Tab-separated table of C-alpha atoms in Angstrom:
chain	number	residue	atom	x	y	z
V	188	UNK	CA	26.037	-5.635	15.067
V	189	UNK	CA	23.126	-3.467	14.411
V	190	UNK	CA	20.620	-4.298	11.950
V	191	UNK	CA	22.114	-1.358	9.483
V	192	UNK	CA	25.183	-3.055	9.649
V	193	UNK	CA	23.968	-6.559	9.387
V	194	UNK	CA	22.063	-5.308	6.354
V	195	UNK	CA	24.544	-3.814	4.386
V	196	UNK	CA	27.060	-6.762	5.310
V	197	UNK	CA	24.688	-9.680	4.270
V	198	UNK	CA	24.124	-7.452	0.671
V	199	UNK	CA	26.947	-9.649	-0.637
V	200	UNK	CA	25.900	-12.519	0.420
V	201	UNK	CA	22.624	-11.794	-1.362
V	202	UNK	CA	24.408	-10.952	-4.677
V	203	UNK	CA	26.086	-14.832	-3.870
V	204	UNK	CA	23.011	-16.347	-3.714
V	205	UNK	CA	21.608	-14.889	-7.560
V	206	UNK	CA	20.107	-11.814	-6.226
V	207	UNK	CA	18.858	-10.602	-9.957
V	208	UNK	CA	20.027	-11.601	-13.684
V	209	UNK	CA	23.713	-9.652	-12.742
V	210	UNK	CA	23.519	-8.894	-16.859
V	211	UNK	CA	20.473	-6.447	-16.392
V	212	UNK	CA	20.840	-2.385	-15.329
V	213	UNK	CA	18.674	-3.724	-11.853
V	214	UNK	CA	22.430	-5.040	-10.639
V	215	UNK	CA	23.786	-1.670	-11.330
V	216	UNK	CA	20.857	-0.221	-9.680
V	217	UNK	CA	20.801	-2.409	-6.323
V	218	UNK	CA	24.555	-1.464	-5.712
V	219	UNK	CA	23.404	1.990	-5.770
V	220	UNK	CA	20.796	1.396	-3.549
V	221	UNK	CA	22.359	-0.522	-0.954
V	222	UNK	CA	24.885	2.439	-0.883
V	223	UNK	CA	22.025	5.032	-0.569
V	224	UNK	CA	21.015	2.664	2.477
V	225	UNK	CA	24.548	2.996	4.006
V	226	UNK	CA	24.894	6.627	3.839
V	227	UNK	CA	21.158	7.374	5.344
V	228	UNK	CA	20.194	4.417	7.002
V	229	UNK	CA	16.870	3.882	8.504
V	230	UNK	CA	14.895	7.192	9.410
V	231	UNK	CA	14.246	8.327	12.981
V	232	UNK	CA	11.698	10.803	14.695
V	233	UNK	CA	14.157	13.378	14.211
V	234	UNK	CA	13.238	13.499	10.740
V	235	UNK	CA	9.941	15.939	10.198
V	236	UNK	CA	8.310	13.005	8.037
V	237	UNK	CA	8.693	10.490	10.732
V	238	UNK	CA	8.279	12.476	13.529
V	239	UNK	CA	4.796	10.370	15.028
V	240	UNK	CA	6.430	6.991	13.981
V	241	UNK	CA	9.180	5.312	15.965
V	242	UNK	CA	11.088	2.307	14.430
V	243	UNK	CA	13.682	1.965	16.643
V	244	UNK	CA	11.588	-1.084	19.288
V	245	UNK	CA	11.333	-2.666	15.388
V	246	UNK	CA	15.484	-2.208	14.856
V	247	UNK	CA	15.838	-4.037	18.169
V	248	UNK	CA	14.848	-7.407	16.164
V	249	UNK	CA	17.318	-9.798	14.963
V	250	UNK	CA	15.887	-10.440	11.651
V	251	UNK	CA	16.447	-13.194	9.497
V	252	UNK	CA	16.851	-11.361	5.800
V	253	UNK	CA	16.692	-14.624	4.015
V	254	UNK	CA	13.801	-16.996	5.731
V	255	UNK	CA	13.442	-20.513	4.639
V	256	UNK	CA	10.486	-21.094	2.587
V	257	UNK	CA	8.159	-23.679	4.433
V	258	UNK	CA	7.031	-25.939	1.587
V	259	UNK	CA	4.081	-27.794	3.435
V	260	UNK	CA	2.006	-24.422	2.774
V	261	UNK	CA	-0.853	-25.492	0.714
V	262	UNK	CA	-4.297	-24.081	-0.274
V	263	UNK	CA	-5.759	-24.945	3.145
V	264	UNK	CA	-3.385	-22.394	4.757
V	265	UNK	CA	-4.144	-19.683	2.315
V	266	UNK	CA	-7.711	-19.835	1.617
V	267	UNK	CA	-9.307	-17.256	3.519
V	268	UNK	CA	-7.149	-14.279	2.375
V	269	UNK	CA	-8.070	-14.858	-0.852
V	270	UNK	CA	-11.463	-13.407	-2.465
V	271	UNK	CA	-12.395	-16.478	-3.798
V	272	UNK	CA	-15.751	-15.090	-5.083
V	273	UNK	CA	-14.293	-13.917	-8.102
V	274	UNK	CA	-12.619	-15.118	-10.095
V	275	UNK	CA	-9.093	-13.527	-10.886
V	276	UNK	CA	-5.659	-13.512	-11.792
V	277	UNK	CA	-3.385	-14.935	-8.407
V	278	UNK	CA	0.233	-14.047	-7.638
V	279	UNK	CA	1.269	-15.922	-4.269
V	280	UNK	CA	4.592	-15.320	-2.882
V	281	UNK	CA	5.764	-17.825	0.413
V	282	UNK	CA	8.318	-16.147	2.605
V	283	UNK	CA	9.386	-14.178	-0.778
V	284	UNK	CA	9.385	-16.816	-2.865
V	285	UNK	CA	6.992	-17.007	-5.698
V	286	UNK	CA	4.575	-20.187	-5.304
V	287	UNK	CA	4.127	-21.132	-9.361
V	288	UNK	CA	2.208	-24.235	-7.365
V	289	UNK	CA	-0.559	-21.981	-5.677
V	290	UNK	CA	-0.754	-19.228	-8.192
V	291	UNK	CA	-2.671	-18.914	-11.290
V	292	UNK	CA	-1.441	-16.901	-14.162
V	293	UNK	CA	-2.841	-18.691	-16.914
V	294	UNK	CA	-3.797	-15.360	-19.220
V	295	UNK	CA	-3.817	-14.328	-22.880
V	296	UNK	CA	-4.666	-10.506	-22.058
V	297	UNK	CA	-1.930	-9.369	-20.304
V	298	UNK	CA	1.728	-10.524	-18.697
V	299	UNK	CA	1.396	-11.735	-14.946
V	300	UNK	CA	4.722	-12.649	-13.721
V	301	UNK	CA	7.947	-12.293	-11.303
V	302	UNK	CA	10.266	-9.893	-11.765
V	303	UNK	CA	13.150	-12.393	-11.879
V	304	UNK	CA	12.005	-14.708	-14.518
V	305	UNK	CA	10.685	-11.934	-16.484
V	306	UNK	CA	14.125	-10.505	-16.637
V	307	UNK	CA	15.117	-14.059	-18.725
V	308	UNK	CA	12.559	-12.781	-21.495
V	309	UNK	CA	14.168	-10.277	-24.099
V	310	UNK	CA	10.830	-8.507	-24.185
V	311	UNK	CA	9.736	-8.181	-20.186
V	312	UNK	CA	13.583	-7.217	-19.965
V	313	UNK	CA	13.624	-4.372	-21.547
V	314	UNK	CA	10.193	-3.636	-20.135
V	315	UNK	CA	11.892	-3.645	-16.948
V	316	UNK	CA	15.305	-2.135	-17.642
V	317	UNK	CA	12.699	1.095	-18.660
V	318	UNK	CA	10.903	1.472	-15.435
V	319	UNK	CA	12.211	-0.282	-12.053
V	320	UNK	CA	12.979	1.999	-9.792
V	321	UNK	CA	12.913	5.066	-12.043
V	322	UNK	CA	10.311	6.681	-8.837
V	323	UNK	CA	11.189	5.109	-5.942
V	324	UNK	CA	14.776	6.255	-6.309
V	325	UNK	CA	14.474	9.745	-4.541
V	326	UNK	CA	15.637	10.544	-1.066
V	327	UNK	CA	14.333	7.450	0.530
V	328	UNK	CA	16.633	4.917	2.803
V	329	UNK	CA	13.746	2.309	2.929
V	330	UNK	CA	12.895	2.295	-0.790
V	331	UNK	CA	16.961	1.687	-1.015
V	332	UNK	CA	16.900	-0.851	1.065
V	333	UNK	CA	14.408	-2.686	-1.091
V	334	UNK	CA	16.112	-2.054	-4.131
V	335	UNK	CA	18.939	-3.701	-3.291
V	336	UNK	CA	17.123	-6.801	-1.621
V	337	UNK	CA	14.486	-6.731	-4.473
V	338	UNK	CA	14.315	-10.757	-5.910
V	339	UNK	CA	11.219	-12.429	-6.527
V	340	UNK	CA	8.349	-9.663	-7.465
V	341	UNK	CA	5.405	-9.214	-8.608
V	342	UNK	CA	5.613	-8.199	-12.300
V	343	UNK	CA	2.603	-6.937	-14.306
V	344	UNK	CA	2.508	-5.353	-17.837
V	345	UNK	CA	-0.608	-4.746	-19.262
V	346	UNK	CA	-0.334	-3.952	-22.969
V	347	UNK	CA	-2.276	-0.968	-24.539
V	348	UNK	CA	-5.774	-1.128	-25.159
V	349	UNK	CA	-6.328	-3.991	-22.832
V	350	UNK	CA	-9.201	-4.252	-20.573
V	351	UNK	CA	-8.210	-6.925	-18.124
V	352	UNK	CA	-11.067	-8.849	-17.563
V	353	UNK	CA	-10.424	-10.250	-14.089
V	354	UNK	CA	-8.874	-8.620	-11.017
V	355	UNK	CA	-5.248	-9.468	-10.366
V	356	UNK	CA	-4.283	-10.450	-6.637
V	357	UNK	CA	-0.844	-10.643	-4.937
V	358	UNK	CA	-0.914	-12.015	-1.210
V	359	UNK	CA	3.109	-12.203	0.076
V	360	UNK	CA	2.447	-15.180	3.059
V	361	UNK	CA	5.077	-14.885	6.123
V	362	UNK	CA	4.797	-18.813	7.362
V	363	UNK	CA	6.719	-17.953	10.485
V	364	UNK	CA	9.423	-20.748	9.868
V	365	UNK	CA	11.679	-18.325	11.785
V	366	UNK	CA	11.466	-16.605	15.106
V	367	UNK	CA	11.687	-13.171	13.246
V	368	UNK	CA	11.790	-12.420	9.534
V	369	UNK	CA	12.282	-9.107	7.356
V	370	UNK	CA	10.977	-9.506	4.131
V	371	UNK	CA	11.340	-7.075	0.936
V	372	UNK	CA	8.598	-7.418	-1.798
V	373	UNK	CA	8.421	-5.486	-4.796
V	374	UNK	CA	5.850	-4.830	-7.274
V	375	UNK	CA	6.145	-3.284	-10.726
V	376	UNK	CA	2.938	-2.620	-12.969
V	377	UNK	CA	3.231	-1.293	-16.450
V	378	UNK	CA	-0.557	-0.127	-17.698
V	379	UNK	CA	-0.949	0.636	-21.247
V	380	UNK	CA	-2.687	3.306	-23.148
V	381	UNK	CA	-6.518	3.278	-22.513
V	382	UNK	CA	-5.883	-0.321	-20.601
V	383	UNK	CA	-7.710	-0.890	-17.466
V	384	UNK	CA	-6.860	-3.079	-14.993
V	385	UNK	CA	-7.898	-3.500	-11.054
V	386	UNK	CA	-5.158	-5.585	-8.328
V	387	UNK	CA	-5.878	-6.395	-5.008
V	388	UNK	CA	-2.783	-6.528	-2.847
V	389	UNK	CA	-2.441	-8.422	0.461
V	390	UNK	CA	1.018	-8.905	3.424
V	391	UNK	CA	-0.663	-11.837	5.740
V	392	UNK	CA	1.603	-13.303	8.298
V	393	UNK	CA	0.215	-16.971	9.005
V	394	UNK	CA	2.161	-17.274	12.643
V	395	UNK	CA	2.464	-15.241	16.101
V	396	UNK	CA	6.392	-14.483	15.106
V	397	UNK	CA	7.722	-11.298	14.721
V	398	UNK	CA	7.546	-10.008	10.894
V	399	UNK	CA	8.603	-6.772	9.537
V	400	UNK	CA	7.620	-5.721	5.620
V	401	UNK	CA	9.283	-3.453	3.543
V	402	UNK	CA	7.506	-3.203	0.263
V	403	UNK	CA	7.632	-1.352	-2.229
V	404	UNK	CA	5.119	-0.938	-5.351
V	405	UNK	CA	5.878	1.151	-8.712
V	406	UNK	CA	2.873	2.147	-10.895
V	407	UNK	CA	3.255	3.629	-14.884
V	408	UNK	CA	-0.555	4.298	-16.191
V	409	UNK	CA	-0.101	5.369	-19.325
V	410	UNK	CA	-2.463	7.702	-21.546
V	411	UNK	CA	-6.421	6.930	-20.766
V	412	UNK	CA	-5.471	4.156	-18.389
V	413	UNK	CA	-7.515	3.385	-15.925
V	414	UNK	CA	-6.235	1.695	-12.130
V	415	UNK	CA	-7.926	0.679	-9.462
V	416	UNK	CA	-5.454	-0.613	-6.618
V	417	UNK	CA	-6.681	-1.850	-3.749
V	418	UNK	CA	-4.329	-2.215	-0.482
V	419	UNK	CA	-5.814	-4.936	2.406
V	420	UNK	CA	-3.929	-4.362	5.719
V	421	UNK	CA	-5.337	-6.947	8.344
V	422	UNK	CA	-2.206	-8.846	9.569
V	423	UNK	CA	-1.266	-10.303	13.238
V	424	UNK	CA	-0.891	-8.516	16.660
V	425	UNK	CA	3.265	-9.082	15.805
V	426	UNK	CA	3.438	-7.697	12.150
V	427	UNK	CA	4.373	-4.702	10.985
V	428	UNK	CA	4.384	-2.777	7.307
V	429	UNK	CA	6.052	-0.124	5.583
V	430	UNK	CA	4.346	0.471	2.416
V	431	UNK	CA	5.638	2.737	-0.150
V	432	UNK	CA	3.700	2.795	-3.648
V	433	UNK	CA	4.799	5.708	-6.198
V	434	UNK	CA	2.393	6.053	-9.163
V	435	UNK	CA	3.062	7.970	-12.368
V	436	UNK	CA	0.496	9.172	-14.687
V	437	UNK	CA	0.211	10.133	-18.520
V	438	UNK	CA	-2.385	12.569	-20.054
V	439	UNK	CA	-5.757	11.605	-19.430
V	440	UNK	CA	-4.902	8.567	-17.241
V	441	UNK	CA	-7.257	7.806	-14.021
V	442	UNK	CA	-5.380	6.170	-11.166
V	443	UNK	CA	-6.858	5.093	-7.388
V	444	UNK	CA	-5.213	3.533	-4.769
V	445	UNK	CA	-7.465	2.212	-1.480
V	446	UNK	CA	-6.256	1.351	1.667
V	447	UNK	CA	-7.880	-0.215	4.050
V	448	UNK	CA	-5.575	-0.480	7.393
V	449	UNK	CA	-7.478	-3.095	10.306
V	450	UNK	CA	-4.429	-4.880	11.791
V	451	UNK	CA	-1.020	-5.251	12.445
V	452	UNK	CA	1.643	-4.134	15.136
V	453	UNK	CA	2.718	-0.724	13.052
V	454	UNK	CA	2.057	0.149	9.450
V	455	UNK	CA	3.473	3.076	7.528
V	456	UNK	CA	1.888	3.644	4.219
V	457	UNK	CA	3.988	6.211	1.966
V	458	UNK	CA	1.989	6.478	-1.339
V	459	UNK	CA	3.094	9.640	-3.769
V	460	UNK	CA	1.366	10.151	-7.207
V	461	UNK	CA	3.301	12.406	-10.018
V	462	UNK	CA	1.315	14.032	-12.457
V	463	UNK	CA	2.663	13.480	-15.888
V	464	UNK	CA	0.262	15.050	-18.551
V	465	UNK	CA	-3.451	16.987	-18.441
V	466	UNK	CA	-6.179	16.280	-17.722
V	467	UNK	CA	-5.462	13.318	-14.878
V	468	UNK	CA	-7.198	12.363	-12.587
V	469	UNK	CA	-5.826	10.719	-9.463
V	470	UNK	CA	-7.978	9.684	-6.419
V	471	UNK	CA	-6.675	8.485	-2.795
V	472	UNK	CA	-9.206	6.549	-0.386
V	473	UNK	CA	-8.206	4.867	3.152
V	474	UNK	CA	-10.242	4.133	6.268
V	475	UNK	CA	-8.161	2.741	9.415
V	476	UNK	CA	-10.236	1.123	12.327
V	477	UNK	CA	-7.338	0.387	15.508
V	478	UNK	CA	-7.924	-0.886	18.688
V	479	UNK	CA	-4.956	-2.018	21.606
V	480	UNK	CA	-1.757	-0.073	20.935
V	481	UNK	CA	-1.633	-0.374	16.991
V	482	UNK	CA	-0.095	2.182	15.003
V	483	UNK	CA	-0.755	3.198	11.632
V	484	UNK	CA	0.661	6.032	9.733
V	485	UNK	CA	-0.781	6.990	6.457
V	486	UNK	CA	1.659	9.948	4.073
V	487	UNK	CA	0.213	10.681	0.696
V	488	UNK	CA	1.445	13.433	-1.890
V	489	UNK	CA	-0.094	14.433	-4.673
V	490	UNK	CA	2.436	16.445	-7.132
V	491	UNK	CA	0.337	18.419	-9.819
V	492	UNK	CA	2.797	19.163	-12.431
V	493	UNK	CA	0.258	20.564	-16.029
V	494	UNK	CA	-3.156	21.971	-16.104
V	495	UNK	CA	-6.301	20.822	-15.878
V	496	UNK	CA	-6.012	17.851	-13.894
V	497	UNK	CA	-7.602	16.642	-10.208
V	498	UNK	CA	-6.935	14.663	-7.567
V	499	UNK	CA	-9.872	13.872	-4.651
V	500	UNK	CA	-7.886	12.331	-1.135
V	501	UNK	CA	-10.453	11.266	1.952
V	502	UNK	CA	-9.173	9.092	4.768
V	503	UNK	CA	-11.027	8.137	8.048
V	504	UNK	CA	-10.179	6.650	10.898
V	505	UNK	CA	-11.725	4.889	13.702
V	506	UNK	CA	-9.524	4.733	16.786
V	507	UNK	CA	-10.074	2.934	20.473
V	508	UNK	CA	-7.624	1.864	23.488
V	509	UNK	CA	-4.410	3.281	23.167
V	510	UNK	CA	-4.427	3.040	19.333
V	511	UNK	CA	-2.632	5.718	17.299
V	512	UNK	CA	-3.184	7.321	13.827
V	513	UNK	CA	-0.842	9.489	11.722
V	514	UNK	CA	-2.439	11.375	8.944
V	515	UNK	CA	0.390	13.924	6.749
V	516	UNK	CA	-1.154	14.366	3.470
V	517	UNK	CA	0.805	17.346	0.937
V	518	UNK	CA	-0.509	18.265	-2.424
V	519	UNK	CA	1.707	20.176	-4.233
V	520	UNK	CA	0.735	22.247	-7.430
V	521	UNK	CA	3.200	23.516	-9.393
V	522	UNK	CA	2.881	26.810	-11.250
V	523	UNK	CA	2.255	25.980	-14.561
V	524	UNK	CA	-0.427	23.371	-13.030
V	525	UNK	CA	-3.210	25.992	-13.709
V	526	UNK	CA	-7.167	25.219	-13.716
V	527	UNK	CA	-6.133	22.307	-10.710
V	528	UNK	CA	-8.871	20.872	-8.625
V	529	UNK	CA	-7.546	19.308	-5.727
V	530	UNK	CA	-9.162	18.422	-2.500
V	531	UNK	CA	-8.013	16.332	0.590
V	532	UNK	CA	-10.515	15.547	3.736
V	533	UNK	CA	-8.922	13.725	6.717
V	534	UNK	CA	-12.000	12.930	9.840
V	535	UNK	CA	-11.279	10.760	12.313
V	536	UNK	CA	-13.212	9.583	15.632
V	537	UNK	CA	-11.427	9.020	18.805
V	538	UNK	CA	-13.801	6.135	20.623
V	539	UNK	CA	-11.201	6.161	24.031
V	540	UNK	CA	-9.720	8.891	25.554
V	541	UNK	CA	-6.757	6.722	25.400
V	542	UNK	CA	-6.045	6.700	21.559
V	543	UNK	CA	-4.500	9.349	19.382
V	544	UNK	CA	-4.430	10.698	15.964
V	545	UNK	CA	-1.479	13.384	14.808
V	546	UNK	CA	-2.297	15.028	11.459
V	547	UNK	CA	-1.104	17.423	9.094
V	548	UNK	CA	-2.844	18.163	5.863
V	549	UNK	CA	-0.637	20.553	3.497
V	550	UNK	CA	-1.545	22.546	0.485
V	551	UNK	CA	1.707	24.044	-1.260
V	552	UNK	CA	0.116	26.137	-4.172
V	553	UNK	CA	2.312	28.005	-6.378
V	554	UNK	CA	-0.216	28.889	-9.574
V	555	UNK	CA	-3.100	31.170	-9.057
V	556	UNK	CA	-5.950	29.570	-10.964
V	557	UNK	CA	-7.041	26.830	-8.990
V	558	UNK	CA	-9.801	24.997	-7.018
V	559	UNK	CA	-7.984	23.744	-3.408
V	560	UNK	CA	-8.925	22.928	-0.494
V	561	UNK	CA	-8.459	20.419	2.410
V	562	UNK	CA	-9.933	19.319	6.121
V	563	UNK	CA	-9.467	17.570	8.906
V	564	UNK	CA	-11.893	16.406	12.131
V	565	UNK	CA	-11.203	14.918	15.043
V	566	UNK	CA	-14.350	13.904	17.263
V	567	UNK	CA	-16.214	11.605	18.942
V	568	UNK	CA	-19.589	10.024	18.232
V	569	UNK	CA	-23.170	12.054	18.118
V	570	UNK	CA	-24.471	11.061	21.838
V	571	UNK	CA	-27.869	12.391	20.644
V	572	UNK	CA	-27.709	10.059	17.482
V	573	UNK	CA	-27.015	7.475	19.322
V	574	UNK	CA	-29.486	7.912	22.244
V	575	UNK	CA	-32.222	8.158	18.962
V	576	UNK	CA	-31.042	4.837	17.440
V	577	UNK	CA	-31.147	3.316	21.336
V	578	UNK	CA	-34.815	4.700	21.834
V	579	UNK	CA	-35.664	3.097	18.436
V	580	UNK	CA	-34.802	-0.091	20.192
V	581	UNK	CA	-31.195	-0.658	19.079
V	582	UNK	CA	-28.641	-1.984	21.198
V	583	UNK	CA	-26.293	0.276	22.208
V	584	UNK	CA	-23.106	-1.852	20.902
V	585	UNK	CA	-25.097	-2.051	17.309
V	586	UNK	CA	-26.091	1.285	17.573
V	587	UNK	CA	-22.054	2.268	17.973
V	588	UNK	CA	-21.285	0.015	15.023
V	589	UNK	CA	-23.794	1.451	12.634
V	590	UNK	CA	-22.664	4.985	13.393
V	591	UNK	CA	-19.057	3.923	12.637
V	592	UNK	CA	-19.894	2.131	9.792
V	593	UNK	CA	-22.172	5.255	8.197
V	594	UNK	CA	-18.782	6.664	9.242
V	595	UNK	CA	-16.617	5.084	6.793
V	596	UNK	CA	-19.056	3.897	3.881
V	597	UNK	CA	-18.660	6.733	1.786
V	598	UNK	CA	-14.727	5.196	1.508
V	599	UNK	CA	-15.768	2.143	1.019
V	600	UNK	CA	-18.525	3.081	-1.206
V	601	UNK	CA	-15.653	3.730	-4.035
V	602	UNK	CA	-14.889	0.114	-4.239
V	603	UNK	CA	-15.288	-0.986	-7.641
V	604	UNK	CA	-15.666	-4.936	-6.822
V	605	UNK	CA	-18.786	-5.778	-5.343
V	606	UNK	CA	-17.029	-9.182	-4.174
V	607	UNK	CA	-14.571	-7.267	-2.697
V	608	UNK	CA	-17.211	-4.165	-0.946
V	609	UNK	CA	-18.678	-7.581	0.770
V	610	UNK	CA	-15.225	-8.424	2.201
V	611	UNK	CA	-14.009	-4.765	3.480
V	612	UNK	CA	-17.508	-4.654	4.724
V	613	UNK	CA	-17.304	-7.890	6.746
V	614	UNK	CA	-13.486	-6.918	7.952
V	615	UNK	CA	-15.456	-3.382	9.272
V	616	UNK	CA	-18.006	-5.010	11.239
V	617	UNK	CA	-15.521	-7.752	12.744
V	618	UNK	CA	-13.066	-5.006	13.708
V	619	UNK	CA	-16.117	-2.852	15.383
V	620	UNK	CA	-16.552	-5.923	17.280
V	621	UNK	CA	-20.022	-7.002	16.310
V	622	UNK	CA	-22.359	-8.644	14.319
V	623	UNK	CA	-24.260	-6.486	12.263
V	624	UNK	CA	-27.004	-9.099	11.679
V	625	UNK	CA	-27.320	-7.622	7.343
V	626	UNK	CA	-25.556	-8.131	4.575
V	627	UNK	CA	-23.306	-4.533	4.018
């Protein structure tokens, strides 16, 4: 048996062990999905938007869909993936099981939860009878697949005219208590009108076994909301990702998602923003730094559907050994989306003659009044910078890092949390492979 097959065979067995409240519109919806899954099954390179990313040594796993949760995790084990320099919000999930024991949701300004218990509350039921998988629906196996398996996720609502004083984190923690485990996360945030609200969003395997993530994320921001999302891919030599986060935007909303890809076997970030209203504004940051034969393979679209909005997209990536990098990033503007400013930059540096990057930036423009335009570089490092920085007495491994690092900042220059710009900066220098000797 495949793992298709086993897949769509153990789906009952998942509906026999509670799956979701079977009285909510998310039963109706996961029978769908599994269905969806059947008839398309996982994608291959044959398909154009998969073409540079090859599951099938991934398929070859027997995965265990439903892991058992190792209990003896405790704070100890967790620690150092979280930011514990500020204070927030905490949503901890063990082998996709929400940890009420190592999580902290104590709030009075907004509703931190799981998607299962919320579905107990009249209130956070309706919430999510409204919005679960109203964008993840469309033409996508892997999204299906997620749907159907969805159970304990990360729910967040954040009522209008909120400002959320403390950053929200969710950290899903594989513990390894089985050879090889798939697991299916799902996150669904609900931001009100002129809310704000920032999340930090972690996968961390905590074992050398074999892990594979589907996740999936759904964002509503709602008129004059304001998100900041920030993605933290670090994981182990034998994890691997796929990522897909939809966001949806009302008039006047400001949404940003940043990725920051370091680690990990494969990852495949899909992330797609719909334009909703005027005057949005929707921003898309990512830096990837690979060494070995890592893969990761970043897709964005930006769909501008009304006037006068913008949306500003710059990834970098850093890429040595036999590391590869996928870059396909589409904005589409639609023809009544008149007066649109969009722009999409894509450089990357190639430190080994070894590693590749494959991109495609795409510009589909179908109004005539616009301000559009996108780029993408693929070098290597100024030798005469860095013989000037070795003249000036810099080591020539330093002198490589500091190049790199002016390299990314301007990405990680956007991050809103300086407790957070400390950490991405620290995970930079440790994945250039040296000790900057300054605080970043």
């Amino acid at each position: 048996m495949d793992l298709k097959e086993k897949l769509v065979s153990s789906f009952l067995a998942f509906e026999n062990k509670g799956g979701l409240d079977l009285d909510s519109n998310v039963h109706d919806i996961r029978l769908k999905a599994i269905q969806n899954f059947e008839d398309e099954g996982f994608p291959s390179k044959k398909d154009e938007e998969w073409r540079y990313t090859n599951l099938k040594p991934l398929l070859k796993h027997d995965f265990s869909l439903f892991p058992i949760t190792n209990d003896a995790v405790g704070f100890k084990n967790i620690k150092d993936y979280l930011i514990n320099e500020i204070e927030s919000y905490t949503l901890i999930f063990i082998d996709g099981v929400f940890s009420s024991f190592l999580s902290d949701t104590t709030h009075d300004e907004c509703d931190v939860c799981v998607i299962s218990s919320a579905l107990t509350r009249p209130k956070y039921k309706m919430v999510i009878d409204n919005y679960f998988n109203t964008i993840a629906k469309e033409n996508n196996s892997l999204s299906d697949l997620n749907t159907a398996f969805t159970k304990e996720g990360a729910f967040i609502n954040i009522p209008k005219n909120t400002i959320v004083p403390k950053p929200i984190q969710i950290l899903n923690f594989s513990t390894g208590s089985e050879k090889e485990v798939m697991l299916q996360p799902r996150n669904l945030v609900v931001v009100g009108e002129n809310s704000h609200v920032q999340i930090i969003e972690r996968h961390q395997n905590l074992s050398k076994n074999t892990t594979l993530t589907n996740s999936v994320t759904e964002i509503f921001v709602h008129k004059r909301a304001i998100v900041d999302y920030y993605k933290i891919q670090n994981d182990t030599e034998n994890s691997s990702l796929i990522d897909s986060t939809f966001v949806s935007q009302k008039m006047q909303s400001v949404a940003s998602v940043h990725t920051y890809s370091f680690g990990g076997k494969m990852t495949r970030n899909n992330l797609e923003f719909y334009q909703e209203g005027e005057h949005i504004t929707s921003n898309l940051n990512g830096i990837s730094i690979l060494n070995n034969k890592q893969h990761v393979d970043n897709h964005t679209l930006v769909n501008h559907k009304f006037p006068n909005c913008e949306s500003h997209e710059l990834y970098k990536g850093i890429y040595a050994d036999k590391s590869t990098g996928v870059f396909n990033g589409k904005v589409i503007v639609q023809q009544a989306a008149q007066k649109t400013n969009a722009f999409q930059q894509n450089n990357n540096i190639l430190i080994d003659n070894g590693a590749t990057i494959n991109a495609k930036p795409q510009l589909e423009i179908f109004a005539d009044d616009v301000k559009c335009s996108h780029g993408c570089t693929i070098g290597q490092l100024d030798e005469d910078a860095l013989f000037y920085m070795q003249s000036r007495g810099i080591p020539k491994n330093e002198a490589i890092a500091l190049l790199l690092y002016a390299f990314g900042n301007d990405v990680v220059e956007k991050i809103k949390i300086p407790q957070l710009k400390s950490r991405i900066s620290k995970l930079i220098a440790e994945n250039l492979g040296v000790n900057l000797g300054f605080e970043l």
